[in-house]
Tab-separated table of C-alpha atoms in Angstrom:
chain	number	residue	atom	x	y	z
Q	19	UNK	CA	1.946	-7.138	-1.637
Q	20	UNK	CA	-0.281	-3.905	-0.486
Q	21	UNK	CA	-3.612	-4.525	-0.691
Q	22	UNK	CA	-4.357	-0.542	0.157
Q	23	UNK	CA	-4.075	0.747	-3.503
Q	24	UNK	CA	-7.048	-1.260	-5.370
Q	25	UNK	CA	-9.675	0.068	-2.687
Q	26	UNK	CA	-11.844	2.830	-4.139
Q	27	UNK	CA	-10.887	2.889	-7.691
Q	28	UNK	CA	-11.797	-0.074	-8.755
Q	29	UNK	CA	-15.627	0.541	-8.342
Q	30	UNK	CA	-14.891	3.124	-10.999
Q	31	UNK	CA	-13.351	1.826	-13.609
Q	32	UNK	CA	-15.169	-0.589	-15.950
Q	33	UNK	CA	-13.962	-3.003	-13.482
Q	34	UNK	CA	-16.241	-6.127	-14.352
Q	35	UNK	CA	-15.854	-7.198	-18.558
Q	36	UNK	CA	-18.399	-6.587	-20.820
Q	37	UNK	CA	-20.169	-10.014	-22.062
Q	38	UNK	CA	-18.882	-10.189	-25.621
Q	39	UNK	CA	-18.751	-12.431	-28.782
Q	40	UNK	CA	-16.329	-15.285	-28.702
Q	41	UNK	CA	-15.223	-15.540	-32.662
Q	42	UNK	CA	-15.059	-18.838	-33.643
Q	43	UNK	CA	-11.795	-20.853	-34.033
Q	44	UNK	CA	-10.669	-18.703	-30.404
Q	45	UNK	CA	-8.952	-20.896	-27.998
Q	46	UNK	CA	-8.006	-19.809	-24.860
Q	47	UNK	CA	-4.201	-18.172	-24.702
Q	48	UNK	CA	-2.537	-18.980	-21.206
Q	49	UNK	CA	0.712	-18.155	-19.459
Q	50	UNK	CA	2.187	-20.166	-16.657
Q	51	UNK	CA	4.834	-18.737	-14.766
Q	52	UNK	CA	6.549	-22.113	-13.218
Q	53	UNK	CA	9.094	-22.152	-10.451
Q	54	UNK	CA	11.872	-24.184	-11.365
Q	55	UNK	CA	12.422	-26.108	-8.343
Q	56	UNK	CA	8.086	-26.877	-7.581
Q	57	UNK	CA	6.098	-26.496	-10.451
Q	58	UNK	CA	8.305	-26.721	-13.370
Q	59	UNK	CA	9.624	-30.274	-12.010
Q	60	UNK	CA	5.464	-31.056	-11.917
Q	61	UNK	CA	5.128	-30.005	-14.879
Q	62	UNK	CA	8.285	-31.785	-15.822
Q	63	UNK	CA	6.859	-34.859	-14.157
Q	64	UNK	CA	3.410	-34.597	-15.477
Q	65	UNK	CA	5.172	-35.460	-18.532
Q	66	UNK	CA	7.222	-38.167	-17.410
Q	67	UNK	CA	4.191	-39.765	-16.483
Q	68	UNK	CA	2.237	-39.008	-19.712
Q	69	UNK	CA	-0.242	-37.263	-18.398
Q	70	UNK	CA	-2.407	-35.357	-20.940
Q	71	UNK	CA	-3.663	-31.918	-20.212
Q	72	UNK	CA	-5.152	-28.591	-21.752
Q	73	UNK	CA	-2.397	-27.708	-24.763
Q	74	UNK	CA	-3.073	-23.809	-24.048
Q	75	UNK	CA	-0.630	-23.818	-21.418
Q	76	UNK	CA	2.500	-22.364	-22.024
Q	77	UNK	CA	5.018	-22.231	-19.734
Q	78	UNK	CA	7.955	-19.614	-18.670
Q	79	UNK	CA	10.338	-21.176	-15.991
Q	80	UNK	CA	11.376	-18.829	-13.439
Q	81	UNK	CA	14.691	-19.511	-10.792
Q	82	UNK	CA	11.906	-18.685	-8.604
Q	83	UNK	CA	8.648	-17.165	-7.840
Q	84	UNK	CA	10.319	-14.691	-6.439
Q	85	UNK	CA	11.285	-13.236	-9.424
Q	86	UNK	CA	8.182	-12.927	-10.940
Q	87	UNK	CA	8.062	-8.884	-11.345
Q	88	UNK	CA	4.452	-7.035	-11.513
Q	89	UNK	CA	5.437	-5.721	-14.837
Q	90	UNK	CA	6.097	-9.504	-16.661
Q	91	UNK	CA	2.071	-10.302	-15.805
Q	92	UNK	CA	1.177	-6.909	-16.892
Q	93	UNK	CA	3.394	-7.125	-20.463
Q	94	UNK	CA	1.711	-10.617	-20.787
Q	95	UNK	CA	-1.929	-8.817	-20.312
Q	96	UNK	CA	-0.814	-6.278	-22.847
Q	97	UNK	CA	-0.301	-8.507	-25.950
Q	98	UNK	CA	-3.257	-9.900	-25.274
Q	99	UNK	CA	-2.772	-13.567	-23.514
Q	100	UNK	CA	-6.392	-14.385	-22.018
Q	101	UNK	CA	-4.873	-15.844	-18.824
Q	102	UNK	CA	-1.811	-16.300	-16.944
Q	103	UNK	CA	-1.083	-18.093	-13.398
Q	104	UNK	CA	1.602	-18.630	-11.231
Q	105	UNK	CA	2.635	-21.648	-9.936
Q	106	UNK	CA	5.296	-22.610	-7.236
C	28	UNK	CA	12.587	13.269	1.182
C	29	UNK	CA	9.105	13.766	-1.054
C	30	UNK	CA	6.331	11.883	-0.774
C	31	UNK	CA	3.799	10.952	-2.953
C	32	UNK	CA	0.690	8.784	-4.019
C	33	UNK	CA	0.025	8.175	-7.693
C	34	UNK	CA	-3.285	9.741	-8.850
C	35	UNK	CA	-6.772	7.744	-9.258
C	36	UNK	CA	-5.997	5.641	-12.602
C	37	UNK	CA	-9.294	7.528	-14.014
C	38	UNK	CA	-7.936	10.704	-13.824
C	39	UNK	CA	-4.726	9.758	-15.011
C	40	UNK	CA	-6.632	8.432	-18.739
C	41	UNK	CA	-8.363	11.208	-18.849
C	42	UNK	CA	-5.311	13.549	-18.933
C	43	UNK	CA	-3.978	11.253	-21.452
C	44	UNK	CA	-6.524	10.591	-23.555
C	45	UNK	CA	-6.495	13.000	-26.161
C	46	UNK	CA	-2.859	12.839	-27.388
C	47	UNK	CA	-1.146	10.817	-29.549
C	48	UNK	CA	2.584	10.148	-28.296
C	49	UNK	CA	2.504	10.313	-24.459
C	50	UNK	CA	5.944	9.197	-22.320
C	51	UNK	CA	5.592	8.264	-18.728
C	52	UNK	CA	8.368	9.772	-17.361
C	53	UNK	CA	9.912	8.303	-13.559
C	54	UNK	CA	12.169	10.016	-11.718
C	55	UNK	CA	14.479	7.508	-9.679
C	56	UNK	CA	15.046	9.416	-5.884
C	57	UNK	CA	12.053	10.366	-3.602
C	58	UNK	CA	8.680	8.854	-5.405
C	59	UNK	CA	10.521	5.729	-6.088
C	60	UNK	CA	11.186	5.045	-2.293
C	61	UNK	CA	7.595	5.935	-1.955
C	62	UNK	CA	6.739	3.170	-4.867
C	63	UNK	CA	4.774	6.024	-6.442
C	64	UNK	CA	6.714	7.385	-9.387
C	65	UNK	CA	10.260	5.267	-10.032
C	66	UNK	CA	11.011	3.950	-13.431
C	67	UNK	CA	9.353	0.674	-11.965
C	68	UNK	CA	5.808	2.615	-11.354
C	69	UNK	CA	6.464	4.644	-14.644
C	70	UNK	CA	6.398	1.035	-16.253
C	71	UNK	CA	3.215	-0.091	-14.720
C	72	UNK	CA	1.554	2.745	-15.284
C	73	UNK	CA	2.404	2.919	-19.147
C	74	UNK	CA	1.179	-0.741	-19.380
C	75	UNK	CA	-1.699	-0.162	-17.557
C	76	UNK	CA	-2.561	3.630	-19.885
C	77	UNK	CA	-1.857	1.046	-23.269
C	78	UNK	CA	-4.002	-1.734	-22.262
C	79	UNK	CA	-6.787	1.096	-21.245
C	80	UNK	CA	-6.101	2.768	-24.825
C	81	UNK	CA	-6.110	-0.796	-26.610
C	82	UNK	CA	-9.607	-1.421	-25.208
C	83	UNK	CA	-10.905	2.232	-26.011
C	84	UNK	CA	-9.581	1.650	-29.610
C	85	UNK	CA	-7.436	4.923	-28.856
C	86	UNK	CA	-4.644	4.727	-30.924
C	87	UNK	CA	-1.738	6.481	-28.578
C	88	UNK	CA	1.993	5.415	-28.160
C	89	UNK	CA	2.563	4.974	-24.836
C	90	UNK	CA	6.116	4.384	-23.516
C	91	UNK	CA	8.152	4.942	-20.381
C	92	UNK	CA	11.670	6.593	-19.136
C	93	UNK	CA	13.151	7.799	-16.115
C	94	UNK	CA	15.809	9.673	-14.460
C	95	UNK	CA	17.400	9.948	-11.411
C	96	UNK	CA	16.262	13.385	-10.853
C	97	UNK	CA	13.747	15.911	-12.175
C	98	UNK	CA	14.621	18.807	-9.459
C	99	UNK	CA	18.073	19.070	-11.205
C	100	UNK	CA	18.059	19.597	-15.398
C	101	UNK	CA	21.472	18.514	-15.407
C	102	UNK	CA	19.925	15.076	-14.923
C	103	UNK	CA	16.863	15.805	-17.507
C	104	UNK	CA	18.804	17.556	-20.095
C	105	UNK	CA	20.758	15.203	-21.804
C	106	UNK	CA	17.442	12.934	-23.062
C	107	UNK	CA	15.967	15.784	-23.679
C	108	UNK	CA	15.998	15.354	-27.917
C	109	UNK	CA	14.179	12.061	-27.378
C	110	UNK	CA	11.654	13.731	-24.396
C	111	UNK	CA	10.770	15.958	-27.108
C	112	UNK	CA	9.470	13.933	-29.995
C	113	UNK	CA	6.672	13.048	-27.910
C	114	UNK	CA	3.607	15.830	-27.524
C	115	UNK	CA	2.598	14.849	-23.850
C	116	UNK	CA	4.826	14.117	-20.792
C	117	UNK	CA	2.933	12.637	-18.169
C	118	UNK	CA	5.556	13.369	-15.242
C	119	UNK	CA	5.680	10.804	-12.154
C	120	UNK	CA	8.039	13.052	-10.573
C	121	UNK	CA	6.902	15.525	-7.496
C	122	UNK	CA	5.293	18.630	-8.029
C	123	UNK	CA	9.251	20.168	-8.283
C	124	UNK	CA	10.202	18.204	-11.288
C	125	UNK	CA	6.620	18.668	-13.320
C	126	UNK	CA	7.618	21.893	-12.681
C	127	UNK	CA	11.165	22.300	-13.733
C	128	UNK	CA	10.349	20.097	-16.646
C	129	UNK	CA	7.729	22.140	-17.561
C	130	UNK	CA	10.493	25.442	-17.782
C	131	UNK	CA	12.841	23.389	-19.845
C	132	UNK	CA	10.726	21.164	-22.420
C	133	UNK	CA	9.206	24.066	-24.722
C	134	UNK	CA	6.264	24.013	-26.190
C	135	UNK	CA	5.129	20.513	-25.001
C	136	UNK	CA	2.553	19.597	-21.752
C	137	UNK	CA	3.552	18.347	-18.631
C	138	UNK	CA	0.848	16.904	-16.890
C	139	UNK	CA	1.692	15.005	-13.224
C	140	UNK	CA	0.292	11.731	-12.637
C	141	UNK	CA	1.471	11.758	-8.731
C	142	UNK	CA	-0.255	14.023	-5.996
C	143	UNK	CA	2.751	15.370	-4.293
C	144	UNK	CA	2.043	15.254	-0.579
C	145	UNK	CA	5.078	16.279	2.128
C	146	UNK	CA	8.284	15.810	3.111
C	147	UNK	CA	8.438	12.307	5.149
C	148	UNK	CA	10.408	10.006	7.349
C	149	UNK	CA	10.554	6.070	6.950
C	150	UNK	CA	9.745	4.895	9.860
C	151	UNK	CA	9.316	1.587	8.635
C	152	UNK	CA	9.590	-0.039	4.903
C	153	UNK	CA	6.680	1.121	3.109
C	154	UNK	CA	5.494	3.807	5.943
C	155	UNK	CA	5.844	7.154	5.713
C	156	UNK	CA	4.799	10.455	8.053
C	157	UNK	CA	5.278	14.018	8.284
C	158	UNK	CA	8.049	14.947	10.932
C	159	UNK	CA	9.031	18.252	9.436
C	160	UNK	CA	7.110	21.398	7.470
C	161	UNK	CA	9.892	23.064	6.315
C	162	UNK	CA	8.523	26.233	8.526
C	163	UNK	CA	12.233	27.904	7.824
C	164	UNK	CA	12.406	29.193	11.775
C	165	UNK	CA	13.319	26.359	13.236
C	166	UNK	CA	13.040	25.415	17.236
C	167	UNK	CA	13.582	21.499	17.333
C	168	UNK	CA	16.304	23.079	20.261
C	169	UNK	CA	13.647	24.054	22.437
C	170	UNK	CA	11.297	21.376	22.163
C	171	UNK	CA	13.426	17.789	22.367
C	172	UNK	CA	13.616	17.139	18.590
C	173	UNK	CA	10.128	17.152	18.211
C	174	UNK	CA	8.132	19.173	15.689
C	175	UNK	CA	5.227	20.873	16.982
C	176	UNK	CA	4.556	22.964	13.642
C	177	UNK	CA	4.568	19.421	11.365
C	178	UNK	CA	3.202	16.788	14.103
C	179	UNK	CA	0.526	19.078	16.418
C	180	UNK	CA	-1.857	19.451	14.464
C	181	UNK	CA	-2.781	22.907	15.428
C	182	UNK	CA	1.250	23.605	15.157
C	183	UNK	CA	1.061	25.103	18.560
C	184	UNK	CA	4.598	26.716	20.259
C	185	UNK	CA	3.691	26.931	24.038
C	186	UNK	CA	2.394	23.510	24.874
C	187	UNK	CA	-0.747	21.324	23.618
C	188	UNK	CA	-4.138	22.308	23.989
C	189	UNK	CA	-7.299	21.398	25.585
C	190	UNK	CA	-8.070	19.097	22.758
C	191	UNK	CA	-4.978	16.424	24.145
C	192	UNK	CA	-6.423	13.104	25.139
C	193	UNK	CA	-4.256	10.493	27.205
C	194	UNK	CA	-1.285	11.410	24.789
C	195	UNK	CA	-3.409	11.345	21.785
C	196	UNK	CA	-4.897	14.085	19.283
C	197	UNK	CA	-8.428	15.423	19.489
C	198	UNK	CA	-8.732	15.614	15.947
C	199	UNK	CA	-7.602	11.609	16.005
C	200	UNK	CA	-6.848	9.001	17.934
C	201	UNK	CA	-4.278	7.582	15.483
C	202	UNK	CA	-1.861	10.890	16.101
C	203	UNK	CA	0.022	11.332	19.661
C	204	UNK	CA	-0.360	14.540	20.964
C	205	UNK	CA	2.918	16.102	20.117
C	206	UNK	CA	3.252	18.462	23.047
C	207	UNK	CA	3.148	14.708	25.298
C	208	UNK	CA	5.708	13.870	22.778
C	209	UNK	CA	8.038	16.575	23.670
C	210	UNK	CA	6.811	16.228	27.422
C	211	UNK	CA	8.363	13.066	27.578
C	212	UNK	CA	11.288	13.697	25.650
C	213	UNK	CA	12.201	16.534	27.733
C	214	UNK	CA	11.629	14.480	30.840
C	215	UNK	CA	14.060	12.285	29.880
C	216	UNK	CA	16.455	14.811	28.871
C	217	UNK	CA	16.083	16.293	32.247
C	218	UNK	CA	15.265	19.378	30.338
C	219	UNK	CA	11.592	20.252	31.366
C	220	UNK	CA	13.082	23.844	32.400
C	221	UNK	CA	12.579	24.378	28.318
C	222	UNK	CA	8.759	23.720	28.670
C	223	UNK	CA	8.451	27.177	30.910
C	224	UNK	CA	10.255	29.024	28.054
C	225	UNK	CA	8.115	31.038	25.323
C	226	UNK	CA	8.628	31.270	22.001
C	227	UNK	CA	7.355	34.212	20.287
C	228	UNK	CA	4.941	34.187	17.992
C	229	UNK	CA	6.340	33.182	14.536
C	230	UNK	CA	7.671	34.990	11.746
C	231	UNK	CA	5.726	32.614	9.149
C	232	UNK	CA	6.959	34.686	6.815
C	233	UNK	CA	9.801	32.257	6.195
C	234	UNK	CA	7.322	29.266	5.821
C	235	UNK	CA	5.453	30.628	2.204
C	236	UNK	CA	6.398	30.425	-0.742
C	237	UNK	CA	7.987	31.618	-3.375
C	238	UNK	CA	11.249	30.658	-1.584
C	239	UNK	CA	14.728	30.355	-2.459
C	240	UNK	CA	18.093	30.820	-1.776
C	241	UNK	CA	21.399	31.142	-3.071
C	242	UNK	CA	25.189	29.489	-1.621
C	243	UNK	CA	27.076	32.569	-0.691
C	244	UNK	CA	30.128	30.451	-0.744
C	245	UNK	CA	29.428	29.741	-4.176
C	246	UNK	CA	28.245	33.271	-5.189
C	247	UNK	CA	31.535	34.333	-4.197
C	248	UNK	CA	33.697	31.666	-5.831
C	249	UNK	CA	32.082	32.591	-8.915
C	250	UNK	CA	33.107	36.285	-8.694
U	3	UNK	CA	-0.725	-11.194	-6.624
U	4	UNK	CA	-3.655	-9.401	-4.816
U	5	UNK	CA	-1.926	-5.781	-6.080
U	6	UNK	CA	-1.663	-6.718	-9.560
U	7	UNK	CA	-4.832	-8.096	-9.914
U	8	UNK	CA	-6.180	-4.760	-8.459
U	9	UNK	CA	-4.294	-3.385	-11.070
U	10	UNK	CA	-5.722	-5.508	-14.125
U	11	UNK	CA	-9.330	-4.328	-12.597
U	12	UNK	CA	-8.410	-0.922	-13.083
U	13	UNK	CA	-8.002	-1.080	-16.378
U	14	UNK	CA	-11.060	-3.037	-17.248
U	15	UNK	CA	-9.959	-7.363	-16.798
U	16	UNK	CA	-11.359	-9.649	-15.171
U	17	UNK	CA	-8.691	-10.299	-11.897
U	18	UNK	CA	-10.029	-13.983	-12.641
U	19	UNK	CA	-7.569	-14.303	-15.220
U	20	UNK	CA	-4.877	-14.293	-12.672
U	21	UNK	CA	-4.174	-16.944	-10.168
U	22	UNK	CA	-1.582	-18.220	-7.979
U	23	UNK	CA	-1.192	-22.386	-7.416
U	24	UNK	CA	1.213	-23.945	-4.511
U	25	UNK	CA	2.129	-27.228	-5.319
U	26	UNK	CA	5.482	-29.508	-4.910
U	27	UNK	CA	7.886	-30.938	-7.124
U	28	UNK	CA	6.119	-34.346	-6.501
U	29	UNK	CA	2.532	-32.835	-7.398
U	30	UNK	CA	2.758	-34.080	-11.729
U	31	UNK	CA	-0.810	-35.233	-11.805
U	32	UNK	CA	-1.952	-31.676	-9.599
U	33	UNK	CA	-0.165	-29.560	-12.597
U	34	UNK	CA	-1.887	-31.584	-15.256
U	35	UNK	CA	-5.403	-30.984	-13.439
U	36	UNK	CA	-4.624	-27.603	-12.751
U	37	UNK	CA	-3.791	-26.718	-16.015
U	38	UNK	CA	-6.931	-27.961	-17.262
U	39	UNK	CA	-8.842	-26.422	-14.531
U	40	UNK	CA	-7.514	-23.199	-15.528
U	41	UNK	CA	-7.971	-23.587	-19.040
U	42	UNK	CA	-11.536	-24.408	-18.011
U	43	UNK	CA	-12.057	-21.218	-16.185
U	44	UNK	CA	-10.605	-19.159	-18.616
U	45	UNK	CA	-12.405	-20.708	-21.167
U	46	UNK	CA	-15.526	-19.674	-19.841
U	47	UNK	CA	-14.434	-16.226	-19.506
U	48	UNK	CA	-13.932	-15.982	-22.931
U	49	UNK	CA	-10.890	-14.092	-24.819
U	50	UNK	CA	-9.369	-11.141	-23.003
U	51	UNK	CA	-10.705	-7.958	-23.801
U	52	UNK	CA	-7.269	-6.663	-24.913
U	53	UNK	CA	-7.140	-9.604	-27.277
U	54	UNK	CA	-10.393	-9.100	-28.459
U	55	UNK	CA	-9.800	-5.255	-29.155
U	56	UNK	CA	-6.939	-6.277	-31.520
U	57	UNK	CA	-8.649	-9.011	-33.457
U	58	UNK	CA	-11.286	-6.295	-34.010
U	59	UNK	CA	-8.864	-3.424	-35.060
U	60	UNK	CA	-7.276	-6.372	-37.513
U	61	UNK	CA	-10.254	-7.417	-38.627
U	62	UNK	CA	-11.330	-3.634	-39.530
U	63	UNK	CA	-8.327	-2.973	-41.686
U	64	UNK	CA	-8.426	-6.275	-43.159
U	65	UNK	CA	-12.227	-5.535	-44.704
């Protein structure tokens, strides 16, 4: 997508996160938007091959990448999820 | 149709900032072509002012509408009991509908969170540029369709000036000379006979605002 | 991807927390190593700031 809009403004803004406490028991919270036909069958395979990996991985399965929509990323920022990637 | 560009996020928050119940408010025609002000944007944007608030510990409700049109109430009006339980509406509209919203809503703020800019083509997806000013005299006869007022940017009548450069704009290399422009075009209308014709000089009293008009067909209907 | 993360940055998080993987249908041990990866990263980054600024508002009105 256009590049164009985060030029100048992001020097601004408190663009760069303030080092702050971690409280203790905090795991990290993460969101993985999985294209049905790539990464959700990996994912689907990890399994099937009992693969072990990180537990803070949750996954939504999307037709598509394609329909990943600016907004769902920003909603998942919003309640607070620590990180979320996109896989396809 | 309108074009727009949505205002620096900064200055956005700190219109915001001080109220409690704020709705970003889209309208659905021009500024959502322009991906500046549609419901879409509206929704970004009131994510974007709630995650800002969260971090400030700024307890505001944030949420986000839209319409198809702000320049019209009859589009407005029937939301309007829900627009007005909140006490700020941060319009992504054009300058028209913050406006118009503004007449309608009372006692409440309208603040825009778009810079309204001109009146554009698409030339392609996700491009736009000035081909008309909405001068209200106009000679797009005389000069092959092409708008010396809007797209010379001196708005000259009777051909460019010294400043042209190889079909190109003193003040940039980026804009074509217009007066080339309507060279050409004229060329290949086998019109160039208009380029000796003068135009007056213009009655820009039709350009400045406060304009408006009336339908006389409808003025009449009414009666 | 590169317009939303301009976007997070904007409003104060890191664009780190957002990132975009290729991989095939046949890739099961890439996914399990990316997810770790990731969890890794973000990890280090610590909790989100919007997180954080709820557990601290919850906190507050617990005490």
């Amino acid at each position: 997508m256009d590049k164009v809009v985060q030029s100048s403004e992001q020097a601004k803004a408190p663009s760069i996160e303030k080092s702050h406490e971690t409280p203790e028991g905090w795991e990290p919270n993460i969101l993985a938007f999985a294209c049905h036909y790539c990464a959700f069958a990996a994912a689907d395979l990890a399994g099937v091959m009992r693969l072990s990996y990180s537990p803070n991985v949750k996954i939504i399965r999307l037709p598509c990448t394609g329909k990943l929509d600016q907004i769902y990323v920003l909603r998942a920022f919003e309640k607070g999820i620590d990180g979320v990637f996109v896989a396809g | 149709m309108i074009t727009g560009e949505q205002k620096p996020f900064e200055e956005i928050w700190n219109m915001v900032k001080d109220f409690k119940k704020v709705l970003v408010f889209g309208c659905n025609t021009c500024v959502a072509i322009c991906h500046a002000g549609g419901s879409k944007e509206a929704e970004i944007l009131a994510s974007l002012l709630r995650m800002r608030a969260a971090q400030e510990g700024a307890a505001i409700e944030i949420n986000h509408a839209a319409v198809e049109r702000h320049c019209e109430p009859e589009f407005f009006q029937p939301g309007m009991d829900n627009v007005r339980t909140y006490d700020l509406i941060l319009s992504t509209a054009c300058g028209v509908g913050v406006n118009l919203l503004s007449e309608h809503i009372g006692d409440i703020p309208v603040f825009p969170a778009i810079n309204t800019e001109f009146f554009g083509a698409v030339p392609r997806s996700g491009e736009f540029t000035e081909l008309c000013a909405g001068c209200g005299n106009c000679i797009l006869h005389l000069t092959g369709g092409i708008c010396p007022i809007a797209r010379c940017s001196k708005s000259l009548l009777n051909g460019p000036c010294g400043g042209t450069n190889n079909g190109s704009c003193e003040v940039s290399p980026d804009i074509k000379c217009a007066w080339v422009q309507i060279y050409d075009r004229l060329k290949q209308l086998n019109r160039l006979d208009l380029m000796n014709e003068i135009v007056d000089a213009k009655d820009w009293s039709k350009a400045q605002g406060p304009r408006n008009f009336k339908v006389k067909l409808l003025e009449e209907i009414k009666k | 991807m590169e317009h939303v993360k301009g976007l997070l940055a904007k409003v104060g998080i890191d664009p780190e927390r957002l990132e975009m993987f290729n991989l095939s249908a046949a890739m099961g041990p890439r996914w399990a190593e990316m997810c770790n990866e990731f969890t890794e990263k973000i990890r280090g980054l610590g909790p989100s700031p919007i997180w954080l600024a709820t557990y601290r508002l919850k906190r507050n009105i617990k005490e």
